[in-house]
Amino acid sequence: MADEPNLDGAGLSIAVVVARFNEAITSRLLDGALDAMRRHEVGKHGVYWVPGSFELSVAAKRVAEGGSHDAVVCLGAVIRHETDHYLHIATQAAAGIQRAALDTGVPCIFGVLTCDNEEQALARSGGSRGNKGFEAVESAIETANLIRSLQTG
Ligand code: DLZ
């Protein structure tokens, strides 16, 4: 059976990088993220806005390099349009966020919705399917605590 996740946020500092594109959705993800940080008593946090999900990774990398946060949560909403443009944005956002994490050693969490329509995105940003922003912060806390425990042996 798997270990219980360590969701104690006290003593952690978490950054949230959030995309302004589809702000009606991403502001709900941010609300969920802030709620999770309150509930898990995260010590400090910072919020950084970028234009769209494509820019999340470059900002996450710079924030992680700054060294003052234990994890970076990236929030965005990529919604299918008439062309396949959205596919490139979602794929590059995922790859870039993972690269930022691997390059810096700081957990960078993928809290980006990839949906067919706004209805699906609303359901996953505080609707019937929960809030991906809340879940992303829990992933950040658990991973940051694991990394910290591995560093201190
Ligand atoms: C241009 C664009 C499009 C078409 N769709 C989305 C989207 O669904 N979600 C999102 O976060 N951003 C979108 N963008 C903006 C890009 O992420 C990016 O900001 C611009 O292409 C400028 O690099």
PDB file of N, CA and C in Angstrom, residues 88-140:
ATOM      1  N   HIS A  88      -0.300  22.470 -30.131  1.00  0.00           N
ATOM      2  CA  HIS A  88       1.109  22.896 -30.006  1.00  0.00           C
ATOM      3  C   HIS A  88       1.323  23.586 -28.665  1.00  0.00           C
ATOM      4  N   ILE A  89       0.370  24.432 -28.294  1.00  0.00           N
ATOM      5  CA  ILE A  89       0.514  25.156 -27.015  1.00  0.00           C
ATOM      6  C   ILE A  89       0.524  24.164 -25.855  1.00  0.00           C
ATOM      7  N   ALA A  90      -0.413  23.229 -25.846  1.00  0.00           N
ATOM      8  CA  ALA A  90      -0.499  22.279 -24.730  1.00  0.00           C
ATOM      9  C   ALA A  90       0.739  21.393 -24.670  1.00  0.00           C
ATOM     10  N   THR A  91       1.178  20.908 -25.833  1.00  0.00           N
ATOM     11  CA  THR A  91       2.341  20.007 -25.863  1.00  0.00           C
ATOM     12  C   THR A  91       3.597  20.727 -25.402  1.00  0.00           C
ATOM     13  N   GLN A  92       3.791  21.932 -25.900  1.00  0.00           N
ATOM     14  CA  GLN A  92       4.997  22.683 -25.530  1.00  0.00           C
ATOM     15  C   GLN A  92       4.947  23.144 -24.075  1.00  0.00           C
ATOM     16  N   ALA A  93       3.767  23.484 -23.600  1.00  0.00           N
ATOM     17  CA  ALA A  93       3.652  23.872 -22.184  1.00  0.00           C
ATOM     18  C   ALA A  93       4.052  22.695 -21.298  1.00  0.00           C
ATOM     19  N   ALA A  94       3.547  21.514 -21.602  1.00  0.00           N
ATOM     20  CA  ALA A  94       3.864  20.332 -20.787  1.00  0.00           C
ATOM     21  C   ALA A  94       5.363  20.034 -20.832  1.00  0.00           C
ATOM     22  N   ALA A  95       5.931  20.025 -22.037  1.00  0.00           N
ATOM     23  CA  ALA A  95       7.355  19.698 -22.170  1.00  0.00           C
ATOM     24  C   ALA A  95       8.220  20.769 -21.494  1.00  0.00           C
ATOM     25  N   GLY A  96       7.837  22.032 -21.670  1.00  0.00           N
ATOM     26  CA  GLY A  96       8.633  23.122 -21.099  1.00  0.00           C
ATOM     27  C   GLY A  96       8.594  23.136 -19.582  1.00  0.00           C
ATOM     28  N   ILE A  97       7.443  22.840 -19.026  1.00  0.00           N
ATOM     29  CA  ILE A  97       7.311  22.832 -17.550  1.00  0.00           C
ATOM     30  C   ILE A  97       8.136  21.678 -16.976  1.00  0.00           C
ATOM     31  N   GLN A  98       8.080  20.535 -17.619  1.00  0.00           N
ATOM     32  CA  GLN A  98       8.895  19.405 -17.147  1.00  0.00           C
ATOM     33  C   GLN A  98      10.379  19.740 -17.262  1.00  0.00           C
ATOM     34  N   ARG A  99      10.754  20.389 -18.357  1.00  0.00           N
ATOM     35  CA  ARG A  99      12.169  20.748 -18.534  1.00  0.00           C
ATOM     36  C   ARG A  99      12.621  21.736 -17.468  1.00  0.00           C
ATOM     37  N   ALA A 100      11.752  22.708 -17.153  1.00  0.00           N
ATOM     38  CA  ALA A 100      12.094  23.677 -16.099  1.00  0.00           C
ATOM     39  C   ALA A 100      12.358  22.946 -14.784  1.00  0.00           C
ATOM     40  N   ALA A 101      11.540  21.931 -14.491  1.00  0.00           N
ATOM     41  CA  ALA A 101      11.728  21.163 -13.253  1.00  0.00           C
ATOM     42  C   ALA A 101      13.041  20.391 -13.280  1.00  0.00           C
ATOM     43  N   LEU A 102      13.299  19.716 -14.398  1.00  0.00           N
ATOM     44  CA  LEU A 102      14.502  18.874 -14.466  1.00  0.00           C
ATOM     45  C   LEU A 102      15.770  19.724 -14.507  1.00  0.00           C
ATOM     46  N   ASP A 103      15.708  20.876 -15.176  1.00  0.00           N
ATOM     47  CA  ASP A 103      16.893  21.753 -15.265  1.00  0.00           C
ATOM     48  C   ASP A 103      17.239  22.382 -13.920  1.00  0.00           C
ATOM     49  N   THR A 104      16.222  22.657 -13.112  1.00  0.00           N
ATOM     50  CA  THR A 104      16.468  23.400 -11.862  1.00  0.00           C
ATOM     51  C   THR A 104      16.435  22.502 -10.621  1.00  0.00           C
ATOM     52  N   GLY A 105      15.812  21.342 -10.716  1.00  0.00           N
ATOM     53  CA  GLY A 105      15.642  20.482  -9.543  1.00  0.00           C
ATOM     54  C   GLY A 105      14.508  20.932  -8.634  1.00  0.00           C
ATOM     55  N   VAL A 106      13.788  21.964  -9.056  1.00  0.00           N
ATOM     56  CA  VAL A 106      12.638  22.456  -8.279  1.00  0.00           C
ATOM     57  C   VAL A 106      11.365  21.876  -8.909  1.00  0.00           C
ATOM     58  N   PRO A 107      10.504  21.230  -8.136  1.00  0.00           N
ATOM     59  CA  PRO A 107       9.270  20.697  -8.724  1.00  0.00           C
ATOM     60  C   PRO A 107       8.462  21.799  -9.416  1.00  0.00           C
ATOM     61  N   CYS A 108       8.144  21.590 -10.686  1.00  0.00           N
ATOM     62  CA  CYS A 108       7.285  22.525 -11.436  1.00  0.00           C
ATOM     63  C   CYS A 108       6.062  21.714 -11.860  1.00  0.00           C
ATOM     64  N   ILE A 109       4.939  22.095 -11.350  1.00  0.00           N
ATOM     65  CA  ILE A 109       3.737  21.255 -11.438  1.00  0.00           C
ATOM     66  C   ILE A 109       2.863  21.681 -12.611  1.00  0.00           C
ATOM     67  N   PHE A 110       2.370  20.691 -13.355  1.00  0.00           N
ATOM     68  CA  PHE A 110       1.545  20.934 -14.554  1.00  0.00           C
ATOM     69  C   PHE A 110       0.073  21.050 -14.153  1.00  0.00           C
ATOM     70  N   GLY A 111      -0.368  22.270 -13.951  1.00  0.00           N
ATOM     71  CA  GLY A 111      -1.765  22.513 -13.602  1.00  0.00           C
ATOM     72  C   GLY A 111      -2.486  23.174 -14.766  1.00  0.00           C
ATOM     73  N   VAL A 112      -2.306  22.603 -15.943  1.00  0.00           N
ATOM     74  CA  VAL A 112      -2.884  23.183 -17.163  1.00  0.00           C
ATOM     75  C   VAL A 112      -4.020  22.294 -17.638  1.00  0.00           C
ATOM     76  N   LEU A 113      -5.206  22.873 -17.762  1.00  0.00           N
ATOM     77  CA  LEU A 113      -6.341  22.137 -18.310  1.00  0.00           C
ATOM     78  C   LEU A 113      -6.208  22.059 -19.821  1.00  0.00           C
ATOM     79  N   THR A 114      -6.485  20.900 -20.397  1.00  0.00           N
ATOM     80  CA  THR A 114      -6.531  20.773 -21.861  1.00  0.00           C
ATOM     81  C   THR A 114      -7.905  20.193 -22.185  1.00  0.00           C
ATOM     82  N   CYS A 115      -8.771  21.043 -22.680  1.00  0.00           N
ATOM     83  CA  CYS A 115     -10.195  20.675 -22.804  1.00  0.00           C
ATOM     84  C   CYS A 115     -10.726  20.931 -24.204  1.00  0.00           C
ATOM     85  N   ASP A 116     -11.803  20.225 -24.518  1.00  0.00           N
ATOM     86  CA  ASP A 116     -12.468  20.427 -25.811  1.00  0.00           C
ATOM     87  C   ASP A 116     -13.288  21.707 -25.839  1.00  0.00           C
ATOM     88  N   ASN A 117     -13.802  22.116 -24.697  1.00  0.00           N
ATOM     89  CA  ASN A 117     -14.676  23.291 -24.673  1.00  0.00           C
ATOM     90  C   ASN A 117     -14.686  23.916 -23.275  1.00  0.00           C
ATOM     91  N   GLU A 118     -15.323  25.091 -23.186  1.00  0.00           N
ATOM     92  CA  GLU A 118     -15.332  25.833 -21.928  1.00  0.00           C
ATOM     93  C   GLU A 118     -16.107  25.087 -20.834  1.00  0.00           C
ATOM     94  N   GLU A 119     -17.120  24.364 -21.233  1.00  0.00           N
ATOM     95  CA  GLU A 119     -17.918  23.605 -20.256  1.00  0.00           C
ATOM     96  C   GLU A 119     -17.035  22.605 -19.495  1.00  0.00           C
ATOM     97  N   GLN A 120     -16.194  21.889 -20.229  1.00  0.00           N
ATOM     98  CA  GLN A 120     -15.277  20.933 -19.574  1.00  0.00           C
ATOM     99  C   GLN A 120     -14.306  21.672 -18.655  1.00  0.00           C
ATOM    100  N   ALA A 121     -13.842  22.834 -19.115  1.00  0.00           N
ATOM    101  CA  ALA A 121     -12.875  23.598 -18.315  1.00  0.00           C
ATOM    102  C   ALA A 121     -13.527  24.122 -17.031  1.00  0.00           C
ATOM    103  N   LEU A 122     -14.770  24.575 -17.132  1.00  0.00           N
ATOM    104  CA  LEU A 122     -15.479  25.060 -15.930  1.00  0.00           C
ATOM    105  C   LEU A 122     -15.655  23.922 -14.921  1.00  0.00           C
ATOM    106  N   ALA A 123     -15.973  22.724 -15.431  1.00  0.00           N
ATOM    107  CA  ALA A 123     -16.186  21.570 -14.536  1.00  0.00           C
ATOM    108  C   ALA A 123     -14.927  21.231 -13.753  1.00  0.00           C
ATOM    109  N   ARG A 124     -13.757  21.495 -14.356  1.00  0.00           N
ATOM    110  CA  ARG A 124     -12.479  21.134 -13.724  1.00  0.00           C
ATOM    111  C   ARG A 124     -11.810  22.303 -13.008  1.00  0.00           C
ATOM    112  N   SER A 125     -12.499  23.406 -12.925  1.00  0.00           N
ATOM    113  CA  SER A 125     -11.911  24.583 -12.247  1.00  0.00           C
ATOM    114  C   SER A 125     -12.875  25.073 -11.155  1.00  0.00           C
ATOM    115  N   GLY A 126     -13.328  24.115 -10.351  1.00  0.00           N
ATOM    116  CA  GLY A 126     -14.232  24.468  -9.257  1.00  0.00           C
ATOM    117  C   GLY A 126     -15.662  24.026  -9.513  1.00  0.00           C
ATOM    118  N   GLY A 127     -15.872  23.179 -10.528  1.00  0.00           N
ATOM    119  CA  GLY A 127     -17.206  22.656 -10.818  1.00  0.00           C
ATOM    120  C   GLY A 127     -17.320  21.194 -10.410  1.00  0.00           C
ATOM    121  N   SER A 128     -18.081  20.443 -11.182  1.00  0.00           N
ATOM    122  CA  SER A 128     -18.399  19.060 -10.797  1.00  0.00           C
ATOM    123  C   SER A 128     -17.186  18.130 -10.784  1.00  0.00           C
ATOM    124  N   ARG A 129     -16.119  18.499 -11.479  1.00  0.00           N
ATOM    125  CA  ARG A 129     -14.914  17.655 -11.532  1.00  0.00           C
ATOM    126  C   ARG A 129     -13.792  18.180 -10.640  1.00  0.00           C
ATOM    127  N   GLY A 130     -14.147  18.989  -9.655  1.00  0.00           N
ATOM    128  CA  GLY A 130     -13.124  19.481  -8.721  1.00  0.00           C
ATOM    129  C   GLY A 130     -12.385  20.697  -9.248  1.00  0.00           C
ATOM    130  N   ASN A 131     -11.210  20.932  -8.677  1.00  0.00           N
ATOM    131  CA  ASN A 131     -10.429  22.110  -9.089  1.00  0.00           C
ATOM    132  C   ASN A 131      -8.972  21.694  -9.270  1.00  0.00           C
ATOM    133  N   LYS A 132      -8.527  21.728 -10.533  1.00  0.00           N
ATOM    134  CA  LYS A 132      -7.162  21.302 -10.869  1.00  0.00           C
ATOM    135  C   LYS A 132      -6.122  22.197 -10.185  1.00  0.00           C
ATOM    136  N   GLY A 133      -6.488  23.453  -9.906  1.00  0.00           N
ATOM    137  CA  GLY A 133      -5.555  24.349  -9.209  1.00  0.00           C
ATOM    138  C   GLY A 133      -5.307  23.869  -7.784  1.00  0.00           C
ATOM    139  N   PHE A 134      -6.372  23.446  -7.119  1.00  0.00           N
ATOM    140  CA  PHE A 134      -6.260  22.891  -5.753  1.00  0.00           C
ATOM    141  C   PHE A 134      -5.367  21.644  -5.786  1.00  0.00           C
ATOM    142  N   GLU A 135      -5.660  20.749  -6.721  1.00  0.00           N
ATOM    143  CA  GLU A 135      -4.883  19.493  -6.826  1.00  0.00           C
ATOM    144  C   GLU A 135      -3.422  19.766  -7.147  1.00  0.00           C
ATOM    145  N   ALA A 136      -3.183  20.772  -7.974  1.00  0.00           N
ATOM    146  CA  ALA A 136      -1.795  21.088  -8.370  1.00  0.00           C
ATOM    147  C   ALA A 136      -0.984  21.538  -7.160  1.00  0.00           C
ATOM    148  N   VAL A 137      -1.608  22.311  -6.271  1.00  0.00           N
ATOM    149  CA  VAL A 137      -0.890  22.743  -5.057  1.00  0.00           C
ATOM    150  C   VAL A 137      -0.611  21.540  -4.158  1.00  0.00           C
ATOM    151  N   GLU A 138      -1.556  20.619  -4.054  1.00  0.00           N
ATOM    152  CA  GLU A 138      -1.285  19.421  -3.239  1.00  0.00           C
ATOM    153  C   GLU A 138      -0.128  18.615  -3.829  1.00  0.00           C
ATOM    154  N   SER A 139      -0.063  18.524  -5.152  1.00  0.00           N
ATOM    155  CA  SER A 139       1.073  17.833  -5.787  1.00  0.00           C
ATOM    156  C   SER A 139       2.373  18.565  -5.476  1.00  0.00           C
ATOM    157  N   ALA A 140       2.314  19.897  -5.487  1.00  0.00           N
ATOM    158  CA  ALA A 140       3.516  20.703  -5.208  1.00  0.00           C
ATOM    159  C   ALA A 140       4.004  20.468  -3.778  1.00  0.00           C
TER     160      ALA A 140
END
